[in-house]
Coordinates of C-alpha atoms and ligand atoms in Angstrom, one line a residue:
M1 CA -5.6 7.9 -17.9
N2 CA -5.7 11.4 -18.6
R3 CA -3.0 13.7 -17.9
L4 CA -5.0 15.5 -14.7
T5 CA -6.1 11.9 -13.7
K6 CA -2.2 10.7 -13.7
S7 CA -1.0 13.9 -12.3
L8 CA -4.0 13.6 -9.3
L9 CA -3.0 9.8 -8.9
I10 CA 0.6 10.3 -8.2
A11 CA 0.3 14.0 -6.0
I12 CA -2.5 11.6 -3.3
Y13 CA 0.5 8.7 -3.7
L14 CA 2.9 11.1 -2.6
C15 CA 1.3 12.8 0.2
A16 CA -0.1 9.9 1.4
A17 CA 3.4 8.4 1.4
S18 CA 4.8 11.5 3.5
T19 CA 2.4 11.3 5.4
G20 CA 3.4 7.7 6.7
M21 CA 1.5 4.5 7.3
L22 CA 2.1 4.2 11.2
A23 CA -1.0 4.9 12.9
A24 CA -1.0 6.3 16.2
S25 CA -0.9 3.1 17.7
A26 CA 2.9 0.4 17.7
N27 CA 3.0 -1.7 14.7
L28 CA 0.4 -4.7 15.0
I29 CA 1.7 -7.9 16.8
A30 CA 0.9 -10.7 14.5
N31 CA -1.4 -13.6 15.7
I32 CA -2.6 -12.9 18.4
P33 CA -4.1 -16.6 19.4
G34 CA -1.0 -17.6 19.2
R35 CA 0.2 -14.9 22.5
T36 CA -0.2 -15.4 25.8
H37 CA -2.6 -13.0 26.4
I38 CA -5.2 -12.3 29.2
S39 CA -8.6 -11.6 28.2
L40 CA -10.1 -8.1 29.3
D41 CA -13.3 -9.2 27.5
G42 CA -16.6 -9.4 29.8
T43 CA -18.6 -6.5 31.1
W44 CA -17.6 -2.9 31.2
R45 CA -18.6 0.1 32.4
A46 CA -20.1 2.7 30.0
I47 CA -21.7 6.3 30.1
I48 CA -23.9 7.7 27.1
D49 CA -22.3 10.4 26.3
P50 CA -24.4 12.3 23.5
Y51 CA -23.3 15.7 24.1
E52 CA -19.6 14.3 24.4
T53 CA -19.1 16.0 27.9
G54 CA -17.0 13.4 29.3
M55 CA -13.8 15.0 27.2
G56 CA -14.3 18.0 28.9
A57 CA -15.0 16.5 32.5
R58 CA -12.5 14.2 31.8
F59 CA -13.9 11.1 32.4
Y60 CA -10.7 9.2 31.4
E61 CA -9.3 9.8 34.9
N62 CA -12.4 7.5 36.1
A63 CA -12.4 10.2 39.2
K64 CA -14.5 9.7 42.5
P65 CA -15.6 12.4 45.1
K66 CA -12.9 12.5 47.3
T67 CA -14.6 14.3 50.3
P68 CA -18.3 14.7 50.6
R69 CA -17.7 18.7 49.6
D70 CA -16.8 17.4 45.9
L71 CA -18.5 17.7 42.8
V72 CA -18.1 14.8 40.3
E73 CA -20.3 15.1 38.0
Y74 CA -20.1 11.1 36.6
D75 CA -19.9 7.6 37.8
F76 CA -19.1 4.8 35.5
D77 CA -19.2 2.4 39.2
T78 CA -22.9 3.4 38.7
S79 CA -23.2 3.6 34.8
A80 CA -24.9 1.2 32.3
I81 CA -23.2 -2.5 31.6
L82 CA -22.3 -3.0 28.4
N83 CA -20.3 -6.1 27.1
V84 CA -17.4 -6.4 25.9
P85 CA -17.0 -7.8 22.7
G86 CA -20.4 -6.2 21.0
D87 CA -22.1 -3.3 19.6
W88 CA -24.1 -1.3 21.9
N89 CA -27.1 -1.1 19.6
S90 CA -27.9 -4.5 19.8
Q91 CA -27.7 -4.5 24.0
R92 CA -29.9 -2.0 25.2
A93 CA -33.4 -0.9 23.4
E94 CA -32.3 2.7 23.9
L95 CA -29.0 2.3 21.8
F96 CA -30.4 1.0 19.1
F97 CA -30.5 3.8 16.7
Y98 CA -27.7 5.5 19.0
E99 CA -24.7 7.2 17.1
G100 CA -22.3 9.6 18.8
S101 CA -19.8 9.0 21.6
I102 CA -19.9 5.9 24.9
W103 CA -17.0 6.0 27.3
Y104 CA -16.3 2.7 28.8
K105 CA -14.4 1.7 31.3
K106 CA -12.7 -1.5 32.3
S107 CA -10.9 -2.1 35.5
F108 CA -8.6 -5.1 36.4
S109 CA -6.3 -6.8 38.1
Y110 CA -2.7 -7.0 36.5
H111 CA 0.8 -8.8 38.4
K112 CA 3.8 -7.9 36.6
R113 CA 6.4 -10.5 35.4
D114 CA 10.0 -10.0 35.0
H115 CA 11.5 -8.8 31.3
A116 CA 7.7 -9.2 29.9
R117 CA 6.8 -6.0 27.8
V118 CA 2.8 -5.5 27.5
F119 CA 0.3 -4.4 24.9
V120 CA -3.0 -3.5 24.8
Y121 CA -4.8 -5.6 21.9
F122 CA -8.5 -4.7 20.4
G123 CA -9.6 -6.3 18.0
A124 CA -11.7 -3.7 16.5
A125 CA -13.4 -0.3 18.0
N126 CA -16.3 1.0 15.7
Y127 CA -15.7 4.0 14.3
K128 CA -12.9 6.4 16.3
A129 CA -11.8 5.2 19.5
L130 CA -9.4 7.2 22.4
I131 CA -7.2 5.4 24.5
Y132 CA -6.2 6.1 28.3
L133 CA -5.1 3.3 31.0
N134 CA -4.9 4.8 34.6
G135 CA -5.7 8.1 33.4
Q136 CA -3.3 8.3 31.1
K137 CA -3.9 9.3 27.0
L138 CA -2.0 5.6 25.0
G139 CA -3.4 6.9 21.9
E140 CA -6.4 7.1 19.3
H141 CA -7.5 4.4 16.2
E142 CA -9.7 5.3 13.3
G143 CA -11.8 2.8 11.3
G144 CA -14.1 0.0 12.6
F145 CA -12.7 -3.0 11.6
T146 CA -9.3 -3.2 12.0
P147 CA -7.1 -4.1 15.0
F148 CA -4.3 -1.8 16.9
N149 CA -2.5 -2.6 19.7
F150 CA -0.6 -0.2 22.1
E151 CA 2.8 -1.1 24.0
V152 CA 1.9 -0.2 28.1
T153 CA 4.5 -1.8 29.5
G154 CA 5.9 1.5 31.5
Q155 CA 2.4 2.3 32.4
I156 CA 0.6 -0.9 33.6
R157 CA 0.5 -1.0 37.6
E158 CA 1.5 -4.1 39.8
G159 CA -2.7 -4.5 41.6
D160 CA -5.3 -2.7 40.5
N161 CA -5.6 -0.9 36.9
F162 CA -8.4 0.6 34.7
L163 CA -8.7 0.9 31.2
V164 CA -11.5 4.4 29.4
V165 CA -12.0 4.2 26.2
E166 CA -14.1 6.5 24.5
V167 CA -15.5 4.9 21.4
N168 CA -17.5 7.5 18.6
D169 CA -19.0 6.2 15.8
Q170 CA -20.8 9.3 14.5
R171 CA -20.7 8.9 10.6
K172 CA -18.5 11.5 8.3
L173 CA -18.1 12.3 4.9
E174 CA -14.2 11.8 5.0
N175 CA -14.6 8.9 6.8
V176 CA -13.9 5.4 5.5
P177 CA -16.6 4.3 5.3
G178 CA -18.4 7.7 4.0
T179 CA -22.2 8.6 5.9
V180 CA -24.2 6.5 3.7
T181 CA -24.5 2.7 3.9
D182 CA -26.7 0.3 3.5
F183 CA -25.1 -1.9 6.7
W184 CA -26.3 -0.8 10.5
N185 CA -23.5 1.3 11.8
Y186 CA -23.1 -0.9 15.0
G187 CA -21.1 1.6 17.5
G188 CA -18.9 0.1 20.3
L189 CA -15.6 -2.5 21.5
T190 CA -17.0 -4.8 18.9
R191 CA -14.3 -7.3 18.9
D192 CA -11.8 -8.4 21.8
V193 CA -9.9 -7.0 23.8
S194 CA -6.5 -8.6 25.8
L195 CA -3.2 -8.0 27.2
I196 CA -0.8 -9.0 25.3
E197 CA 3.1 -10.5 27.4
V198 CA 5.0 -10.8 25.0
P199 CA 9.7 -11.4 26.0
E200 CA 11.8 -8.1 26.2
T201 CA 12.7 -8.9 22.2
F202 CA 10.1 -10.7 20.7
I203 CA 8.7 -11.5 17.1
E204 CA 6.5 -8.8 15.9
D205 CA 5.2 -10.4 13.0
Y206 CA 6.0 -12.9 10.0
W207 CA 5.1 -14.1 6.9
V208 CA 5.2 -17.5 5.6
Q209 CA 3.1 -18.8 2.3
L210 CA 4.5 -20.0 -0.8
A211 CA 6.3 -17.8 -3.1
K212 CA 4.6 -15.8 -5.5
G213 CA 4.2 -18.3 -8.6
S214 CA 5.5 -21.1 -7.3
L215 CA 4.0 -24.5 -6.2
N216 CA 6.9 -26.3 -3.9
E217 CA 8.9 -23.0 -2.5
V218 CA 8.1 -21.3 0.6
E219 CA 9.1 -17.9 0.6
G220 CA 8.5 -15.3 3.7
W221 CA 10.0 -12.8 6.5
V222 CA 10.5 -12.2 9.7
K223 CA 10.4 -8.7 12.0
L224 CA 11.8 -8.6 15.6
N225 CA 11.1 -6.4 17.9
G226 CA 13.4 -4.7 20.7
V227 CA 16.3 -5.9 18.9
S228 CA 19.8 -4.3 18.9
G229 CA 21.9 -6.7 16.4
P230 CA 21.7 -9.4 14.2
Q231 CA 19.6 -12.5 15.6
Q232 CA 19.2 -16.1 14.8
I233 CA 15.5 -17.5 14.1
V234 CA 14.2 -21.2 12.8
A235 CA 11.5 -21.1 10.6
E236 CA 9.6 -25.0 10.9
I237 CA 7.3 -26.8 9.6
P238 CA 7.2 -30.0 11.4
E239 CA 5.1 -31.9 9.5
A240 CA 7.3 -31.7 6.7
G241 CA 10.5 -31.9 8.4
I242 CA 11.8 -28.4 7.7
K243 CA 13.7 -27.3 9.7
Q244 CA 15.0 -23.0 8.2
P245 CA 17.4 -20.9 9.5
V246 CA 16.9 -17.3 9.2
T247 CA 18.9 -14.4 10.1
T248 CA 18.0 -10.8 11.0
D249 CA 19.6 -7.8 9.8
D250 CA 19.9 -5.3 12.8
K251 CA 16.5 -3.8 12.0
G252 CA 15.4 -7.0 13.2
Y253 CA 14.3 -8.2 9.4
G254 CA 15.1 -11.5 7.9
H255 CA 13.7 -13.0 4.8
F256 CA 14.3 -16.6 3.6
R257 CA 12.7 -18.5 0.4
F258 CA 13.4 -23.0 0.7
P259 CA 11.9 -25.5 -1.3
A260 CA 8.9 -27.6 0.3
N261 CA 7.3 -30.5 -0.7
L262 CA 3.7 -29.7 0.5
T263 CA -0.1 -31.1 0.5
L264 CA -1.6 -27.7 -0.9
W265 CA -4.5 -26.4 0.8
S266 CA -7.4 -26.4 -1.5
P267 CA -11.6 -26.1 -0.5
E268 CA -11.4 -30.3 -1.0
N269 CA -8.5 -30.7 1.5
P270 CA -8.2 -27.9 3.5
K271 CA -4.8 -28.9 4.7
L272 CA -3.1 -26.3 7.5
Y273 CA 0.8 -27.1 8.7
Q274 CA 1.8 -25.8 12.6
V275 CA 4.6 -23.1 11.5
M276 CA 6.8 -22.5 14.6
L277 CA 9.5 -19.6 14.7
T278 CA 11.7 -19.5 17.3
G279 CA 14.9 -17.6 18.4
A280 CA 15.8 -14.4 20.0
G281 CA 14.1 -15.5 22.9
D282 CA 10.8 -15.8 21.7
S283 CA 8.6 -18.4 20.0
V284 CA 5.3 -18.3 18.3
G285 CA 3.6 -20.5 16.2
E286 CA 0.1 -21.7 14.4
Q287 CA -2.0 -23.5 11.8
I288 CA -0.8 -22.3 8.1
G289 CA -2.0 -23.7 4.7
F290 CA -0.3 -23.2 1.7
R291 CA -1.9 -22.4 -1.5
N292 CA -1.1 -20.9 -5.0
V293 CA -4.0 -18.3 -6.4
E294 CA -3.0 -16.6 -9.9
T295 CA -5.1 -15.6 -13.6
R296 CA -4.5 -16.8 -16.8
G297 CA -6.9 -14.8 -19.2
S298 CA -10.0 -14.9 -18.0
R299 CA -9.6 -17.8 -15.6
I300 CA -8.6 -17.6 -12.0
F301 CA -6.2 -21.1 -11.2
L302 CA -5.6 -22.6 -7.6
N303 CA -2.7 -24.6 -7.4
G304 CA -2.1 -24.6 -11.1
K305 CA -5.8 -26.0 -11.9
P306 CA -9.0 -23.9 -12.8
V307 CA -11.3 -23.2 -10.4
F308 CA -15.0 -21.9 -10.4
L309 CA -15.5 -19.7 -7.2
R310 CA -18.9 -20.8 -5.9
G311 CA -19.9 -18.0 -3.5
I312 CA -21.9 -16.3 -1.7
S313 CA -21.6 -12.4 0.1
L314 CA -22.2 -11.9 3.7
H315 CA -22.4 -9.6 6.3
E316 CA -20.6 -10.1 10.0
E317 CA -23.7 -9.6 11.4
A318 CA -25.2 -12.5 14.1
P319 CA -27.7 -14.9 13.4
F320 CA -30.7 -14.8 15.2
R321 CA -29.6 -12.2 17.5
G322 CA -28.9 -9.9 15.2
G323 CA -26.0 -7.3 16.1
R324 CA -22.4 -7.4 15.0
A325 CA -21.0 -11.1 14.9
F326 CA -18.1 -11.0 17.1
S327 CA -18.0 -15.3 18.4
E328 CA -16.8 -18.6 17.0
E329 CA -20.2 -19.5 17.7
D330 CA -21.2 -16.8 15.1
D331 CA -19.4 -17.3 12.0
Q332 CA -19.6 -21.3 12.6
I333 CA -23.3 -20.6 11.8
L334 CA -22.7 -18.4 8.7
L335 CA -19.9 -20.3 7.3
N336 CA -21.3 -23.5 7.6
W337 CA -24.8 -22.1 5.5
A338 CA -22.3 -21.3 3.1
K339 CA -20.9 -24.7 3.2
E340 CA -24.5 -26.1 3.0
L341 CA -25.0 -23.5 0.1
G342 CA -22.9 -25.3 -1.6
C343 CA -20.1 -22.6 -1.8
N344 CA -16.5 -22.6 -1.8
F345 CA -16.3 -19.1 -2.2
V346 CA -17.2 -16.3 0.6
R347 CA -17.0 -12.6 -0.1
L348 CA -17.0 -11.3 3.5
A349 CA -18.6 -7.8 2.5
H350 CA -18.3 -4.8 3.4
Y351 CA -15.2 -4.1 5.3
P352 CA -12.9 -6.2 7.3
H353 CA -14.6 -9.7 9.3
N354 CA -13.3 -10.7 12.8
E355 CA -10.2 -12.9 12.3
K356 CA -11.9 -15.7 13.9
M357 CA -13.8 -15.4 10.9
I358 CA -11.1 -16.0 8.8
R359 CA -9.0 -18.1 10.3
L360 CA -12.4 -20.4 10.2
A361 CA -12.4 -20.1 6.9
D362 CA -9.0 -21.1 6.5
R363 CA -10.0 -24.7 8.6
L364 CA -13.4 -25.2 6.5
G365 CA -11.3 -24.9 2.8
L366 CA -13.4 -21.4 1.9
M367 CA -12.2 -19.2 -0.3
V368 CA -12.0 -15.5 1.0
W369 CA -12.8 -12.1 -1.0
S370 CA -11.8 -9.5 2.3
E371 CA -12.8 -6.3 1.4
V372 CA -12.1 -2.4 3.0
P373 CA -15.0 -0.1 3.5
I374 CA -14.5 2.3 0.8
Y375 CA -18.3 2.0 0.0
W376 CA -20.5 4.4 -2.4
E377 CA -19.1 7.8 -1.5
T378 CA -15.7 9.3 0.5
A379 CA -14.0 12.1 0.2
W380 CA -12.0 11.0 -2.8
E381 CA -10.4 14.5 -2.5
N382 CA -8.7 14.2 1.5
P383 CA -5.4 13.3 1.9
A384 CA -6.5 12.3 5.2
T385 CA -9.2 10.0 3.9
L386 CA -7.0 8.2 1.5
K387 CA -4.1 8.1 4.2
N388 CA -6.8 6.9 6.6
A389 CA -7.7 4.2 3.8
Q390 CA -4.3 2.7 3.4
E391 CA -3.8 2.6 6.8
Q392 CA -7.3 0.4 6.9
L393 CA -5.8 -2.0 4.3
H394 CA -2.4 -2.2 5.3
D395 CA -3.5 -3.7 8.7
L396 CA -5.9 -5.8 6.9
I397 CA -3.1 -7.1 4.8
A398 CA -1.0 -7.5 8.1
R399 CA -4.0 -9.3 10.3
D400 CA -4.3 -11.6 7.9
H401 CA -1.8 -12.2 5.0
N402 CA -0.5 -16.2 6.4
R403 CA -4.1 -17.0 5.7
A404 CA -4.7 -19.3 2.8
S405 CA -7.9 -18.9 2.9
V406 CA -8.0 -15.0 1.3
V407 CA -7.2 -15.0 -2.6
L408 CA -8.6 -11.7 -3.5
W409 CA -8.3 -8.2 -2.0
S410 CA -10.8 -6.1 -2.7
V411 CA -10.5 -2.6 -2.5
A412 CA -14.1 -0.7 -2.8
N413 CA -17.7 -0.8 -3.3
E414 CA -20.0 0.8 -6.0
T415 CA -17.9 3.9 -6.1
P416 CA -19.2 6.8 -8.5
I417 CA -17.2 7.3 -11.7
N418 CA -14.5 10.7 -11.5
A419 CA -10.5 11.3 -11.6
A420 CA -10.7 11.2 -8.3
R421 CA -12.1 8.6 -7.4
L422 CA -9.7 6.8 -9.9
A423 CA -6.8 8.2 -8.3
F424 CA -7.9 7.1 -4.7
L425 CA -8.6 3.5 -5.7
Q426 CA -5.2 3.1 -7.7
A427 CA -3.1 4.5 -4.9
L428 CA -4.8 1.8 -2.9
I429 CA -4.5 -1.2 -5.8
A430 CA -0.5 -0.1 -5.9
Q431 CA -0.5 -0.5 -1.9
A432 CA -2.0 -4.3 -1.7
R433 CA 0.3 -5.0 -4.8
T434 CA 2.9 -3.7 -2.8
L435 CA 2.2 -5.2 0.6
D436 CA 1.1 -8.8 -0.9
S437 CA 2.0 -9.5 -4.4
T438 CA 0.8 -13.2 -4.0
R439 CA -2.8 -12.5 -3.9
L440 CA -5.2 -11.2 -6.5
I441 CA -7.3 -8.2 -6.5
T442 CA -10.2 -6.8 -7.5
A443 CA -13.3 -4.7 -6.9
A444 CA -16.8 -4.5 -7.1
L445 CA -18.1 -1.9 -10.3
N446 CA -21.4 -1.4 -11.1
H447 CA -21.7 1.1 -13.7
Y448 CA -23.1 -0.6 -17.0
E449 CA -25.6 0.7 -19.5
H450 CA -27.3 -0.3 -22.5
T451 CA -26.3 -0.5 -25.8
S452 CA -28.3 -1.7 -27.6
P453 CA -32.2 -3.3 -26.2
N454 CA -29.5 -6.8 -25.9
T455 CA -26.4 -5.7 -24.7
V456 CA -25.3 -4.6 -21.1
V457 CA -21.4 -3.2 -21.2
L458 CA -19.7 -2.4 -18.0
S459 CA -17.5 0.7 -18.4
D460 CA -15.2 1.9 -15.7
P461 CA -11.8 3.2 -15.9
L462 CA -11.0 1.2 -13.0
A463 CA -11.1 -2.1 -14.2
P464 CA -8.0 -2.4 -16.4
S465 CA -6.1 -1.9 -12.9
L466 CA -7.5 -5.0 -11.3
D467 CA -6.7 -8.9 -11.8
V468 CA -10.3 -9.7 -11.2
V469 CA -13.1 -7.6 -12.4
G470 CA -16.2 -7.7 -9.6
L471 CA -19.7 -6.9 -10.8
N472 CA -22.9 -5.6 -9.0
E473 CA -25.3 -5.9 -10.8
Y474 CA -28.9 -5.9 -10.0
L475 CA -31.1 -6.5 -13.5
G476 CA -34.8 -7.6 -12.4
W477 CA -34.5 -6.0 -8.9
Y478 CA -33.6 -2.3 -9.4
G479 CA -33.8 -0.7 -12.5
S480 CA -36.5 -0.9 -15.3
E481 CA -36.5 -4.8 -16.3
R482 CA -37.9 -7.9 -15.4
P483 CA -35.9 -11.0 -14.1
E484 CA -37.4 -12.2 -18.0
D485 CA -35.2 -9.4 -19.2
C486 CA -31.9 -11.9 -18.2
D487 CA -33.4 -14.2 -20.7
H488 CA -31.8 -12.4 -23.9
L489 CA -29.5 -9.9 -22.3
Q490 CA -26.0 -10.1 -23.1
W491 CA -22.6 -8.5 -21.1
S492 CA -20.0 -6.9 -22.6
L493 CA -16.8 -7.2 -20.6
P494 CA -13.1 -6.9 -20.9
N495 CA -12.3 -9.8 -22.5
E496 CA -8.9 -10.9 -20.8
K497 CA -10.1 -10.7 -16.9
P498 CA -12.3 -13.0 -14.8
L499 CA -15.1 -11.7 -14.0
I500 CA -16.9 -12.1 -10.3
V501 CA -20.2 -11.2 -10.3
S502 CA -19.9 -10.3 -7.0
E503 CA -23.3 -9.4 -6.4
F504 CA -27.2 -9.8 -7.7
G505 CA -30.1 -10.7 -5.8
G506 CA -33.8 -9.1 -4.9
G507 CA -35.6 -9.1 -1.3
A508 CA -38.0 -11.3 -0.2
P509 CA -39.0 -11.7 3.6
F510 CA -39.2 -15.5 4.4
G511 CA -42.8 -17.2 4.8
S512 CA -43.7 -14.2 2.1
H513 CA -45.3 -15.9 -1.0
G514 CA -47.2 -15.2 -3.9
D515 CA -46.3 -15.8 -8.0
S516 CA -43.2 -14.7 -9.8
D517 CA -44.2 -12.0 -10.8
T518 CA -45.7 -10.1 -7.3
R519 CA -42.5 -8.1 -5.6
W520 CA -41.1 -9.4 -1.8
T521 CA -42.5 -13.1 -2.7
E522 CA -39.9 -15.7 -2.1
E523 CA -41.3 -16.6 -5.7
Y524 CA -40.2 -13.4 -7.2
Q525 CA -36.7 -14.0 -5.8
A526 CA -36.3 -17.6 -6.9
N527 CA -37.4 -17.1 -10.1
L528 CA -34.4 -14.2 -10.1
Y529 CA -32.0 -16.5 -9.4
E530 CA -33.2 -18.7 -12.1
R531 CA -32.5 -16.3 -14.3
Q532 CA -30.0 -14.4 -13.7
I533 CA -28.0 -17.9 -13.4
N534 CA -29.2 -18.7 -16.8
M535 CA -27.9 -14.9 -18.2
L536 CA -24.5 -15.8 -16.3
R537 CA -23.8 -18.9 -17.4
R538 CA -23.4 -17.7 -21.0
I539 CA -20.7 -14.8 -19.8
P540 CA -17.3 -16.2 -21.1
T541 CA -15.3 -14.5 -18.8
L542 CA -17.4 -15.9 -15.7
A543 CA -14.7 -17.1 -12.7
G544 CA -17.3 -17.1 -10.0
M545 CA -20.5 -15.4 -8.2
S546 CA -21.5 -14.4 -4.9
P547 CA -25.2 -13.0 -5.0
W548 CA -26.0 -10.7 -2.3
V549 CA -26.7 -12.1 0.4
L550 CA -26.0 -15.0 2.8
M551 CA -28.3 -13.9 5.3
D552 CA -31.0 -10.3 6.2
F553 CA -29.6 -7.8 8.1
H554 CA -30.1 -5.2 9.4
S555 CA -29.4 -1.5 7.3
P556 CA -31.0 1.7 8.6
R557 CA -32.1 2.8 4.7
R558 CA -34.6 -0.5 4.6
L559 CA -38.3 1.0 6.1
L560 CA -40.9 -0.7 4.6
P561 CA -43.1 -1.1 7.3
G562 CA -44.6 -5.6 7.3
V563 CA -41.7 -6.5 4.6
Q564 CA -38.7 -4.6 5.8
D565 CA -38.5 -3.2 9.1
Y566 CA -35.2 -2.2 9.2
R567 CA -33.9 -5.4 7.5
N568 CA -32.6 -5.9 4.1
R569 CA -34.1 -8.4 2.9
K570 CA -32.2 -10.4 0.6
G571 CA -30.8 -12.7 2.3
L572 CA -31.4 -16.7 1.3
F573 CA -31.5 -17.3 5.1
S574 CA -33.7 -15.3 7.2
D575 CA -32.3 -13.8 10.1
Q576 CA -33.5 -17.2 11.6
G577 CA -32.0 -19.4 9.9
E578 CA -35.4 -20.1 7.6
R579 CA -34.1 -21.1 4.2
K580 CA -36.2 -19.5 1.3
Q581 CA -36.8 -20.6 -2.1
A582 CA -34.1 -18.9 -4.0
F583 CA -31.6 -20.7 -1.5
Y584 CA -32.4 -24.3 -3.2
V585 CA -32.0 -22.2 -6.4
L586 CA -28.5 -21.8 -5.9
Q587 CA -27.6 -24.6 -3.8
R588 CA -29.2 -26.8 -7.1
F589 CA -26.6 -24.9 -9.6
Y590 CA -23.6 -25.1 -7.2
R591 CA -24.0 -28.7 -7.7
E592 CA -23.9 -28.7 -10.9
V593 CA -21.0 -26.7 -10.7
K594 CA -19.4 -28.6 -8.9
E595 CA -20.2 -31.9 -10.6
A596 CA -19.8 -30.3 -14.3
P597 CA -17.9 -27.2 -14.1
R598 CA -17.9 -27.2 -18.1
Q599 CA -21.5 -26.9 -18.7
A600 CA -21.9 -24.1 -15.9
G601 CA -19.8 -21.4 -17.2
K602 CA -16.3 -22.3 -17.4
T603 CA -13.0 -24.3 -16.9
D604 CA -11.3 -26.5 -18.9
Ligands
LIG701 C1 -25.3 -3.4 -3.0 C2 -24.7 -3.3 -2.2 C3 -25.0 -3.3 -0.9 C4 -26.3 -3.2 -1.1 C5 -27.1 -4.0 -1.9 C6 -28.6 -3.8 -1.9 O1 -25.1 -2.8 -4.5 O2 -23.4 -3.3 -2.5 O3 -24.3 -3.1 0.2 O4 -26.7 -3.7 0.5 O5 -26.8 -3.4 -3.5 O6 -29.4 -4.9 -1.2 O7 -29.2 -3.2 -2.5

């Protein structure tokens, strides 16, 4: 690292640290499914506001004319209806291309409970949200894929209440992601909204995982909210006969570490234990798996054994109906397709997917690459952009830190090479390591060059900072090479690091046929997969792959009529669930790897 880069890194890091990690919202409450919650999902009223009239006109007051003479130029109760959760683009034809502001309103009735605190929790709102309860502003949130919550104990009323949220999904370079993506900018309240009831003192968050590097010791912490002195908590794993007392400090924080003889979580046996935390007047529990992941040299080890990651990349796009996936049913279809392909690993591109997806991966035994939406270009030198990225990374890790399936945090996808970007991403890597030392850090890199007709070299100064190098390469699709060129190409890659080829692929609408030299045919795509696989298996450091992509998905950049029609067609499945020829090529390879990992690239 040169001096300029180093000082830039330090400056950015200090700036981010001094601005703090706090969003305008309260600290995230962990494990929402395990809490008393009242769903606010369903139909919401929505005012489409392309000129952002609503702020000046105070839509958040949800006003009605009091006399026939009063002028009120909006009315939620006769406005459009949108379902929550759900993006707006796929719900109404006139909103398909809409990017801007929509005001949502939900009226609901609430019965107050003694000694309970109440929070409103949003699974995600893309991109920026301003939240009001009964006309009073609760706060703001930025970032389209991470959850946030606000305490409303003081504002919520007995009986009738209304929540108003302005959601704006205008793209800006300083946002995360920036202005250009190869995926649809689905706006709106895309995930569940609920009220959470907790006791006055409650268990806000906790971490229960195997200690770093250990197969038989559990380490973790618990954090209480609303405490005025030390408290006694008990961490229990009843099935394993574990009952561990924990004493919290004045601030409500308690650390623990204890020996545990547990059946470890793995794709072959995704064992989960019921874990309970009880004390200080609260009790919360959920299913947690225990596993260890680490690298040694160029290999990835799961529970002390080398593992080859048989993966596929996927977007959080709903099969059959299109739009953002948000339900357990959507997630079941997607992850079961990955299982059918023979995967033990999924790359959840290019942003945090919904929490149900990760919990399902825990149950199905799929290892997960989880990613923040630092994608292509963003404002690398803008401290507010870094702070935003850090908040998204923080909240992603906070939401999923107890999920055994998550083995990799990825900080970026295909970002340009320059000093400001390097400093930005190194700040994120440092943060991820501080927040979670137990998982591996990666990023999808895409800067490679031919140093001879037969040699391709990965050249990205970020690589040394990663535990696992992610490589997106499109030989045989973009650029001048033909798929056949893969037969003679040799990769030059970092020696001492595991490599995951995080993308390769090519487009073909399902049912389009021709010879393997003709673009946009299933035969071309299948041939490309054959050649790519044969090339990749020659790479000694190959530790896994997640080709691009499980299913065709909507993209505003894919305009070829009759072929793309606003869809990226690189799916192994069409968006109607049809399997293309390349699906069977990859499935065959994954069967072979499973049965004989040695020949298929690596492992002992
Ligand atoms: C990439 C991107 C991915 C695109 C894909 C493509 O490198 O990471 O988001 O969709 O290529 O299809 O070009």
